[in-house]
CSV table of C-alpha atoms in Angstrom, one decimal:
chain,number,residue,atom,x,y,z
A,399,UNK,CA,34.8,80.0,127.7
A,400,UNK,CA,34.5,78.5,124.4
A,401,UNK,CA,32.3,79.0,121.5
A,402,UNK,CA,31.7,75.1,121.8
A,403,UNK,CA,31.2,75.6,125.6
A,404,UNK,CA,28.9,78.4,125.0
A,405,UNK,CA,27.2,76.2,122.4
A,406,UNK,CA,26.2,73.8,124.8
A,407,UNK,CA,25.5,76.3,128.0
A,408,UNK,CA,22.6,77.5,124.9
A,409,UNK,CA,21.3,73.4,124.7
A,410,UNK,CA,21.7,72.5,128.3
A,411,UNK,CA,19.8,76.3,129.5
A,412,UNK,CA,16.9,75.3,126.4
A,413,UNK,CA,17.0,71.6,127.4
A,414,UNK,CA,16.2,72.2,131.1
A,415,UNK,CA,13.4,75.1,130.4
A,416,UNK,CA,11.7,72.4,128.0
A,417,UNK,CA,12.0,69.9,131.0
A,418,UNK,CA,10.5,72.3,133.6
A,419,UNK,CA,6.5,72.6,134.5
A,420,UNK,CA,6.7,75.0,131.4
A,421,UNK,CA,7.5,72.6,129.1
A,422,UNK,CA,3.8,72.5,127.4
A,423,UNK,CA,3.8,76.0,126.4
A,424,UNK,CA,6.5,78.4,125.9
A,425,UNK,CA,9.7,76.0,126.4
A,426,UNK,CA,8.6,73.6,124.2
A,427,UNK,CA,7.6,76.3,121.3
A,428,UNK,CA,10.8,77.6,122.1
A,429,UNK,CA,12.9,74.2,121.8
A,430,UNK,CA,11.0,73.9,118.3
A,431,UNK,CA,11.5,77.5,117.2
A,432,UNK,CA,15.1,77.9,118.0
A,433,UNK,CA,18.2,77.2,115.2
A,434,UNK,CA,21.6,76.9,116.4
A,435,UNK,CA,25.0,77.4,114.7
A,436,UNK,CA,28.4,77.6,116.2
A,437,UNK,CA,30.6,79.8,114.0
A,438,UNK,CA,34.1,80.2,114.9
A,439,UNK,CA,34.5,82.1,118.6
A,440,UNK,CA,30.8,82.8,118.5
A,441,UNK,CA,27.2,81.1,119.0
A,442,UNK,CA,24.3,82.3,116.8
A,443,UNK,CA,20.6,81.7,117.6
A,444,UNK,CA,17.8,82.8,116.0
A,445,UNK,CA,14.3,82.5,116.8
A,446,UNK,CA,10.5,82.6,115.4
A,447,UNK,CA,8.3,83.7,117.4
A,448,UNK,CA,5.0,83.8,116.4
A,449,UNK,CA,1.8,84.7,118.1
A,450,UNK,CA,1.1,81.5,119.8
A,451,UNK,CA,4.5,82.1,121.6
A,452,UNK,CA,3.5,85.6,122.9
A,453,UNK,CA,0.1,84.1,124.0
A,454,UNK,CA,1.8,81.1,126.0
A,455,UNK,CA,4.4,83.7,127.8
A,456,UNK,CA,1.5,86.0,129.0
A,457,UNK,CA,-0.6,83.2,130.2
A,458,UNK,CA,2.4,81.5,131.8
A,459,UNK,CA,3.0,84.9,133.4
A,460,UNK,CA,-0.7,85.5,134.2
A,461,UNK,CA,-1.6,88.3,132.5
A,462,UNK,CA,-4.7,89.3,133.1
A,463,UNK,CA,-7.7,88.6,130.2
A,464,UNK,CA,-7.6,92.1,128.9
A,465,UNK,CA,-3.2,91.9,128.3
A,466,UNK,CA,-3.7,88.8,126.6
A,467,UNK,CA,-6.4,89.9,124.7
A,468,UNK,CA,-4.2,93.0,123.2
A,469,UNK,CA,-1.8,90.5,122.6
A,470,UNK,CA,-3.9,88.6,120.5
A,471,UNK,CA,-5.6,91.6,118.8
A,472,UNK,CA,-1.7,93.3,118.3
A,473,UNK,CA,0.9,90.5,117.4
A,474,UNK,CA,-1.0,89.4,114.7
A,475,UNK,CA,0.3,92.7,112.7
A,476,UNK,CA,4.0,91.6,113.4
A,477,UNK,CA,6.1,88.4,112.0
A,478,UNK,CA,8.4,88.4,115.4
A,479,UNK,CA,12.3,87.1,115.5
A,480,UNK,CA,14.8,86.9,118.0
A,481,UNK,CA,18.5,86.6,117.5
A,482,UNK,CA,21.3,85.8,119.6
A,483,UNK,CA,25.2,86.6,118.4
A,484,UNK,CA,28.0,85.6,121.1
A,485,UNK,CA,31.3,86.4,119.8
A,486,UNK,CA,33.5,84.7,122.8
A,487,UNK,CA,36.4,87.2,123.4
A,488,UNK,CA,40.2,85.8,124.8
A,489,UNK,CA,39.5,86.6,128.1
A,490,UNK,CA,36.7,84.1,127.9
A,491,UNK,CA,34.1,87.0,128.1
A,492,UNK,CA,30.9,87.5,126.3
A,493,UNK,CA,30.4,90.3,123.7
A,494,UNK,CA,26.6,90.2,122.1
A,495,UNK,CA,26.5,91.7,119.2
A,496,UNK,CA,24.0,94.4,119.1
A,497,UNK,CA,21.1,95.3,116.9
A,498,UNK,CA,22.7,97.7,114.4
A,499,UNK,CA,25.4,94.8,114.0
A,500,UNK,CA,22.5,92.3,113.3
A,501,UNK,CA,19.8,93.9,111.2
A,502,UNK,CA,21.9,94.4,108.1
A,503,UNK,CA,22.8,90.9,107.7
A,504,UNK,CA,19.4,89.3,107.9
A,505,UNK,CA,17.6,87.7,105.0
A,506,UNK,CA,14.1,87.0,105.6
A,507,UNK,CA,11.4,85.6,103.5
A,508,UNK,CA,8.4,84.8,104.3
A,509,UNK,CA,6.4,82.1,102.2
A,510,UNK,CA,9.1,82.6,99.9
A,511,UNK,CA,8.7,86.5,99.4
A,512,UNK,CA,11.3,89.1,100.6
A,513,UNK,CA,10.6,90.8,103.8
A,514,UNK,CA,12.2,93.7,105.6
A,515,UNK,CA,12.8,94.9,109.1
A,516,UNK,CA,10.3,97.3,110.5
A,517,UNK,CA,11.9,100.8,111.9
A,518,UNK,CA,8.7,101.5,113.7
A,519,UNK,CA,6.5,99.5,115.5
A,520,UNK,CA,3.5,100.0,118.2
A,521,UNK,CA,4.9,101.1,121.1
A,522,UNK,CA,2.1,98.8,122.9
A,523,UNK,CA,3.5,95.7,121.1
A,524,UNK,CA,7.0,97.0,121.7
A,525,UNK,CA,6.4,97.4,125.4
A,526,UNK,CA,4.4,94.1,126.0
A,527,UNK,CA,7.7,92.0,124.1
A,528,UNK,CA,9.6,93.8,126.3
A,529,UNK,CA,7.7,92.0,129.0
A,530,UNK,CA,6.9,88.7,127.7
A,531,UNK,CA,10.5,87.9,126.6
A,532,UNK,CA,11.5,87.5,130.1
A,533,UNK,CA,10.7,83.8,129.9
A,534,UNK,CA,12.7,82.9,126.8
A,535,UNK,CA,15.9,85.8,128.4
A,536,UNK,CA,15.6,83.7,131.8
A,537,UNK,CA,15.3,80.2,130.2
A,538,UNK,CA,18.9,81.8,128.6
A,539,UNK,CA,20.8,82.4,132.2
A,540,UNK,CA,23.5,85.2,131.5
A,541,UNK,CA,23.4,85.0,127.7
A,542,UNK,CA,19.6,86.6,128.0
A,543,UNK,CA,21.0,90.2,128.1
A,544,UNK,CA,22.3,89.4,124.5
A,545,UNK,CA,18.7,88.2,122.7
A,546,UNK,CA,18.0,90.9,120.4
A,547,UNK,CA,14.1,91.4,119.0
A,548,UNK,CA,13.4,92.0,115.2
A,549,UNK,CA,9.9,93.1,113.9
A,550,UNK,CA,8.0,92.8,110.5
A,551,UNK,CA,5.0,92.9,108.7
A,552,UNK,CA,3.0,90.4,108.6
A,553,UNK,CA,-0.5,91.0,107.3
A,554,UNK,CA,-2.1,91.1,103.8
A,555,UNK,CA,-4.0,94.0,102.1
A,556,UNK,CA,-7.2,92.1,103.8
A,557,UNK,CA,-5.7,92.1,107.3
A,558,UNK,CA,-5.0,88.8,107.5
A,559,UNK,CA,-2.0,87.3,109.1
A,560,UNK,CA,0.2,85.7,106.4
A,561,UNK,CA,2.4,83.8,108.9
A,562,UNK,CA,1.3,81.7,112.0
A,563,UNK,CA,2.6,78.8,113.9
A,564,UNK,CA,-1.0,76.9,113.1
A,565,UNK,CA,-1.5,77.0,109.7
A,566,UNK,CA,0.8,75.8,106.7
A,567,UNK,CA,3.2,78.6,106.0
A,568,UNK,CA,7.3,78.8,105.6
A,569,UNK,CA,9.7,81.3,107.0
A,570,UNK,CA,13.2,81.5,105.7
A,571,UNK,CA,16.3,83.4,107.4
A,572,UNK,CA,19.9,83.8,106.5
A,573,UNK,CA,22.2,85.4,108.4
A,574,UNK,CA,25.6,85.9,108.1
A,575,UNK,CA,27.7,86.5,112.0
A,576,UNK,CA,30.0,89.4,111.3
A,577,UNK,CA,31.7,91.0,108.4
A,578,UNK,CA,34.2,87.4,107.4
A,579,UNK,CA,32.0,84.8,108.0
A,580,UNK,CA,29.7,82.6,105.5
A,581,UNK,CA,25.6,83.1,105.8
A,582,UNK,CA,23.6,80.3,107.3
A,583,UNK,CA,20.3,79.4,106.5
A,584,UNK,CA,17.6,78.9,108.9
A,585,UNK,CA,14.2,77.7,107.9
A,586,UNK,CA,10.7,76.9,109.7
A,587,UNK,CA,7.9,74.9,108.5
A,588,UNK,CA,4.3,75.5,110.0
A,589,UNK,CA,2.3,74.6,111.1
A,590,UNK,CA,4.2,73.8,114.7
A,591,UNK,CA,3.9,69.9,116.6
A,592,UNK,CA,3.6,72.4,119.9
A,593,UNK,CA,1.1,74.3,118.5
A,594,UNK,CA,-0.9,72.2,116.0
A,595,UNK,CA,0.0,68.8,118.3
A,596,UNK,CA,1.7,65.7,116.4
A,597,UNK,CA,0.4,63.6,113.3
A,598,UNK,CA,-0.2,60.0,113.4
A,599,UNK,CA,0.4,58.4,110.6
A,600,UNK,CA,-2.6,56.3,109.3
A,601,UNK,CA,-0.7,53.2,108.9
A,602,UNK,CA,1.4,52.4,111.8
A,603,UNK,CA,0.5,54.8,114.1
A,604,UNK,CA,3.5,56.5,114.4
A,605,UNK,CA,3.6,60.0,115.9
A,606,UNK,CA,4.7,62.4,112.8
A,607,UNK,CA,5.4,66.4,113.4
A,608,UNK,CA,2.7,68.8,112.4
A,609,UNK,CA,4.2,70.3,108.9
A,610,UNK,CA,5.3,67.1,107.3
A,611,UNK,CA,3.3,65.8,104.2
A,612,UNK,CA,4.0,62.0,103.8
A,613,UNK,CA,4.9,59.5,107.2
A,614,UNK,CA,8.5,59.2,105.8
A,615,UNK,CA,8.0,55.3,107.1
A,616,UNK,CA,5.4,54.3,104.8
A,617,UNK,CA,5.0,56.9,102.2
A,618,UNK,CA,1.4,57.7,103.1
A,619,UNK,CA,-0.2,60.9,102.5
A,620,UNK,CA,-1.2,62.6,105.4
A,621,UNK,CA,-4.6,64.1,106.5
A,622,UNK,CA,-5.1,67.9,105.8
A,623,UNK,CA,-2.6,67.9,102.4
């Protein structure tokens, strides 16, 4: 198998789950969330994951009230990303590259300011991703066993959440797959179409995604900026 095979075994297995009976909650948060790159012999995703993501995989699961509930009183503490690495080896195998390979190439910044990887993190939240991932590592086939999970902070001294998929708000990664290659640069706007729903555009009516400031048609200022 190729990397460009790979590639588009990633698109197809995200293109179907967002075409599925799912495709109002987690698949399509997950077709906006993901970034693609094909580097080489390897496939790199990475993924944001936000709260409204973990909520949409625990009711999709049905979770009973009080789950989701700790999901929505825990997750908020954590800024949530997932990254797969393929490297495609001669034999046409798969080799995922693991977490200790990731972590210390990832950049992340969050509204423009530095963050860093968590070491620890609450073994509740830790044990109820473990669980809710299963949607995003099935929508994935056989290339789910290689999605690696990063944690950060994401609160202010005040307790509030400084990152969400509904409110304005930028997160920045760049990672660079393996010791020779070049870093890419992924970056997400908030707040999310699937989350916050579409803009129309005042003047013709035209459907406009969530984060965007002007109708890039007719130069109009939009609502809420």
């Amino acid at each position: 198998m190729t990397a460009r095979k790979l590639g588009l075994l990633i698109s197809l297995s995200l293109f179907v789950a967002a075409d599925s009976a799912h495709a109002s909650g987690t698949s399509a948060l997950a077709q906006e969330l993901t970034r693609s790159q094909q580097v080489n012999k390897r496939v790199v995703n990475v993924w944001w994951l936000p709260l409204e993501y973990w909520l949409a995989a625990a009711q999709e699961l049905k979770k009973p009230a009080q789950e989701i509930d700790d999901v929505r009183k825990l997750f908020r503490y954590y800024l949530i990303i997932a990254v797969l690495d393929a490297r495609v080896l001669d034999d046409g195998k798969l080799e995922p590259a693991t977490h200790a390979e990731i972590g210390p190439h990832l950049q992340i910044r969050r509204n423009g300011k530095p963050v860093e990887i968590l070491r620890d993190v609450d073994p509740r939240v830790a044990r109820r991703v473990g669980e809710l991932s299963y949607l995003l590592k099935t929508s994935l086939s056989m290339l789910g066993v290689g999605l690696r999970i990063f944690f950060l902070p994401n609160i202010d001294d005040d307790g509030r959440p400084l990152l969400q998929g509904a409110s304005r708000g930028l997160l920045t990664i760049r990672y660079a797959p393996g010791e020779d290659e070049d870093a890419f640069e992924y970056v997400w706007h908030a707040p999310l179409t699937a989350v916050a729903g579409p803009q129309t555009c005042p003047d013709g009516g035209e459907s406009l995604e969530a984060h965007w400031a002007y109708c890039p048609w007719h130069g109009i200022k939009l609502r809420g900026e």
